[in-house]
């Protein structure tokens, strides 16, 4: 390739990136991580040219990204993060901070009673959780009683933590003795029940995915 051809290709690339910048001009970028990229680069003593060369992009593009003039393609961002050894969580921490926090006060808990078993909702998934919904609730099982909804199994996974009392988890053909402080985790597809084997009520915190009891109506 001649020097003239290299210059022409460089000009075309710069022109393309300038066009991208023009299209972004006046458009609010959702995340401003350019300053972080520049700060890390400068702390490492790297020039724009060095970073651009290792990332396989132009120096002009790196400069525009650092000044939040353009929003880079995901592959470009990943490459820059790799070159600079930046954790992506660090780049997007402001984005995470804007996520809504849902608080459920004690007197606002939804309750479900099945037989003599009390379920009190602790937390539920937001609609934005998409394919990763969960629910968490507190179970109160009186003496000589047991849960029964899971006796046929269902899709998903469950995690439980025993707060008070003694009980047994019947899972398929196995029996597991549990007491306060113990925890369990299992696939919910197999039949399972929680049996109070003590003389006082069992209290436990249970987390289930996907939700089975406290399902928000659309």
PDB file of N, CA and C in Angstrom, residues 104 109-110 119-125 133-139 159-161 204-214:
ATOM      1  N   UNK A 104     -40.389  -2.201  50.600  1.00  0.00           N
ATOM      2  CA  UNK A 104     -41.663  -2.723  51.093  1.00  0.00           C
ATOM      3  C   UNK A 104     -41.649  -2.639  52.617  1.00  0.00           C
ATOM      4  N   UNK A 109     -46.715  -5.358  53.482  1.00  0.00           N
ATOM      5  CA  UNK A 109     -46.503  -6.691  52.918  1.00  0.00           C
ATOM      6  C   UNK A 109     -47.807  -7.334  52.478  1.00  0.00           C
ATOM      7  N   UNK A 110     -47.757  -7.947  51.318  1.00  0.00           N
ATOM      8  CA  UNK A 110     -48.902  -8.754  50.890  1.00  0.00           C
ATOM      9  C   UNK A 110     -48.826 -10.110  51.595  1.00  0.00           C
ATOM     10  N   UNK A 119     -47.791 -16.865  54.359  1.00  0.00           N
ATOM     11  CA  UNK A 119     -46.719 -16.358  53.496  1.00  0.00           C
ATOM     12  C   UNK A 119     -46.809 -14.832  53.480  1.00  0.00           C
ATOM     13  N   UNK A 120     -45.701 -14.166  53.824  1.00  0.00           N
ATOM     14  CA  UNK A 120     -45.650 -12.710  53.805  1.00  0.00           C
ATOM     15  C   UNK A 120     -44.570 -12.255  52.823  1.00  0.00           C
ATOM     16  N   UNK A 121     -44.979 -11.512  51.815  1.00  0.00           N
ATOM     17  CA  UNK A 121     -44.051 -11.082  50.779  1.00  0.00           C
ATOM     18  C   UNK A 121     -42.978 -10.147  51.340  1.00  0.00           C
ATOM     19  N   UNK A 122     -41.725 -10.422  51.016  1.00  0.00           N
ATOM     20  CA  UNK A 122     -40.609  -9.551  51.384  1.00  0.00           C
ATOM     21  C   UNK A 122     -40.228  -8.670  50.211  1.00  0.00           C
ATOM     22  N   UNK A 123     -40.103  -9.262  49.059  1.00  0.00           N
ATOM     23  CA  UNK A 123     -39.735  -8.506  47.859  1.00  0.00           C
ATOM     24  C   UNK A 123     -40.214  -9.243  46.628  1.00  0.00           C
ATOM     25  N   UNK A 124     -40.463  -8.472  45.585  1.00  0.00           N
ATOM     26  CA  UNK A 124     -40.896  -9.057  44.319  1.00  0.00           C
ATOM     27  C   UNK A 124     -40.134  -8.398  43.182  1.00  0.00           C
ATOM     28  N   UNK A 125     -40.159  -9.039  42.036  1.00  0.00           N
ATOM     29  CA  UNK A 125     -39.447  -8.513  40.880  1.00  0.00           C
ATOM     30  C   UNK A 125     -40.179  -7.334  40.274  1.00  0.00           C
ATOM     31  N   UNK A 133     -36.987 -12.945  36.828  1.00  0.00           N
ATOM     32  CA  UNK A 133     -37.857 -12.555  37.944  1.00  0.00           C
ATOM     33  C   UNK A 133     -37.635 -13.431  39.175  1.00  0.00           C
ATOM     34  N   UNK A 134     -37.789 -12.839  40.342  1.00  0.00           N
ATOM     35  CA  UNK A 134     -37.695 -13.591  41.589  1.00  0.00           C
ATOM     36  C   UNK A 134     -38.767 -13.074  42.548  1.00  0.00           C
ATOM     37  N   UNK A 135     -39.006 -13.849  43.589  1.00  0.00           N
ATOM     38  CA  UNK A 135     -39.830 -13.378  44.692  1.00  0.00           C
ATOM     39  C   UNK A 135     -39.219 -13.903  45.982  1.00  0.00           C
ATOM     40  N   UNK A 136     -39.436 -13.172  47.053  1.00  0.00           N
ATOM     41  CA  UNK A 136     -38.921 -13.582  48.350  1.00  0.00           C
ATOM     42  C   UNK A 136     -40.007 -13.356  49.385  1.00  0.00           C
ATOM     43  N   UNK A 137     -40.182 -14.313  50.273  1.00  0.00           N
ATOM     44  CA  UNK A 137     -41.229 -14.177  51.286  1.00  0.00           C
ATOM     45  C   UNK A 137     -40.830 -14.897  52.562  1.00  0.00           C
ATOM     46  N   UNK A 138     -41.526 -14.547  53.637  1.00  0.00           N
ATOM     47  CA  UNK A 138     -41.334 -15.214  54.925  1.00  0.00           C
ATOM     48  C   UNK A 138     -42.459 -16.221  55.114  1.00  0.00           C
ATOM     49  N   UNK A 139     -42.082 -17.423  55.509  1.00  0.00           N
ATOM     50  CA  UNK A 139     -43.062 -18.489  55.744  1.00  0.00           C
ATOM     51  C   UNK A 139     -43.181 -18.725  57.245  1.00  0.00           C
ATOM     52  N   UNK A 159     -34.407 -21.089  47.239  1.00  0.00           N
ATOM     53  CA  UNK A 159     -33.381 -20.951  48.280  1.00  0.00           C
ATOM     54  C   UNK A 159     -34.109 -20.602  49.568  1.00  0.00           C
ATOM     55  N   UNK A 160     -33.798 -21.312  50.637  1.00  0.00           N
ATOM     56  CA  UNK A 160     -34.477 -21.063  51.902  1.00  0.00           C
ATOM     57  C   UNK A 160     -33.504 -20.894  53.052  1.00  0.00           C
ATOM     58  N   UNK A 161     -33.901 -20.099  54.038  1.00  0.00           N
ATOM     59  CA  UNK A 161     -33.100 -19.875  55.243  1.00  0.00           C
ATOM     60  C   UNK A 161     -34.019 -19.967  56.457  1.00  0.00           C
ATOM     61  N   UNK A 204     -39.226 -19.005  58.245  1.00  0.00           N
ATOM     62  CA  UNK A 204     -38.145 -19.130  57.276  1.00  0.00           C
ATOM     63  C   UNK A 204     -38.313 -18.087  56.186  1.00  0.00           C
ATOM     64  N   UNK A 205     -37.188 -17.705  55.597  1.00  0.00           N
ATOM     65  CA  UNK A 205     -37.200 -16.799  54.452  1.00  0.00           C
ATOM     66  C   UNK A 205     -36.938 -17.631  53.211  1.00  0.00           C
ATOM     67  N   UNK A 206     -37.792 -17.457  52.218  1.00  0.00           N
ATOM     68  CA  UNK A 206     -37.696 -18.260  50.991  1.00  0.00           C
ATOM     69  C   UNK A 206     -37.599 -17.346  49.770  1.00  0.00           C
ATOM     70  N   UNK A 207     -36.724 -17.716  48.855  1.00  0.00           N
ATOM     71  CA  UNK A 207     -36.580 -16.990  47.594  1.00  0.00           C
ATOM     72  C   UNK A 207     -36.814 -17.964  46.451  1.00  0.00           C
ATOM     73  N   UNK A 208     -37.677 -17.560  45.530  1.00  0.00           N
ATOM     74  CA  UNK A 208     -38.089 -18.462  44.441  1.00  0.00           C
ATOM     75  C   UNK A 208     -37.974 -17.758  43.096  1.00  0.00           C
ATOM     76  N   UNK A 209     -37.491 -18.478  42.110  1.00  0.00           N
ATOM     77  CA  UNK A 209     -37.483 -17.973  40.744  1.00  0.00           C
ATOM     78  C   UNK A 209     -37.898 -19.091  39.799  1.00  0.00           C
ATOM     79  N   UNK A 210     -38.845 -18.844  38.891  1.00  0.00           N
ATOM     80  CA  UNK A 210     -39.638 -17.623  38.791  1.00  0.00           C
ATOM     81  C   UNK A 210     -40.696 -17.574  39.903  1.00  0.00           C
ATOM     82  N   UNK A 211     -41.331 -16.415  40.128  1.00  0.00           N
ATOM     83  CA  UNK A 211     -42.328 -16.274  41.185  1.00  0.00           C
ATOM     84  C   UNK A 211     -43.468 -17.270  41.038  1.00  0.00           C
ATOM     85  N   UNK A 212     -43.957 -17.763  42.190  1.00  0.00           N
ATOM     86  CA  UNK A 212     -45.045 -18.725  42.182  1.00  0.00           C
ATOM     87  C   UNK A 212     -46.287 -18.229  42.918  1.00  0.00           C
ATOM     88  N   UNK A 213     -46.067 -17.456  43.981  1.00  0.00           N
ATOM     89  CA  UNK A 213     -47.210 -17.029  44.808  1.00  0.00           C
ATOM     90  C   UNK A 213     -47.604 -15.573  44.581  1.00  0.00           C
ATOM     91  N   UNK A 214     -46.646 -14.685  44.788  1.00  0.00           N
ATOM     92  CA  UNK A 214     -46.948 -13.255  44.688  1.00  0.00           C
ATOM     93  C   UNK A 214     -46.640 -12.775  43.275  1.00  0.00           C
TER      94      UNK A 214
END
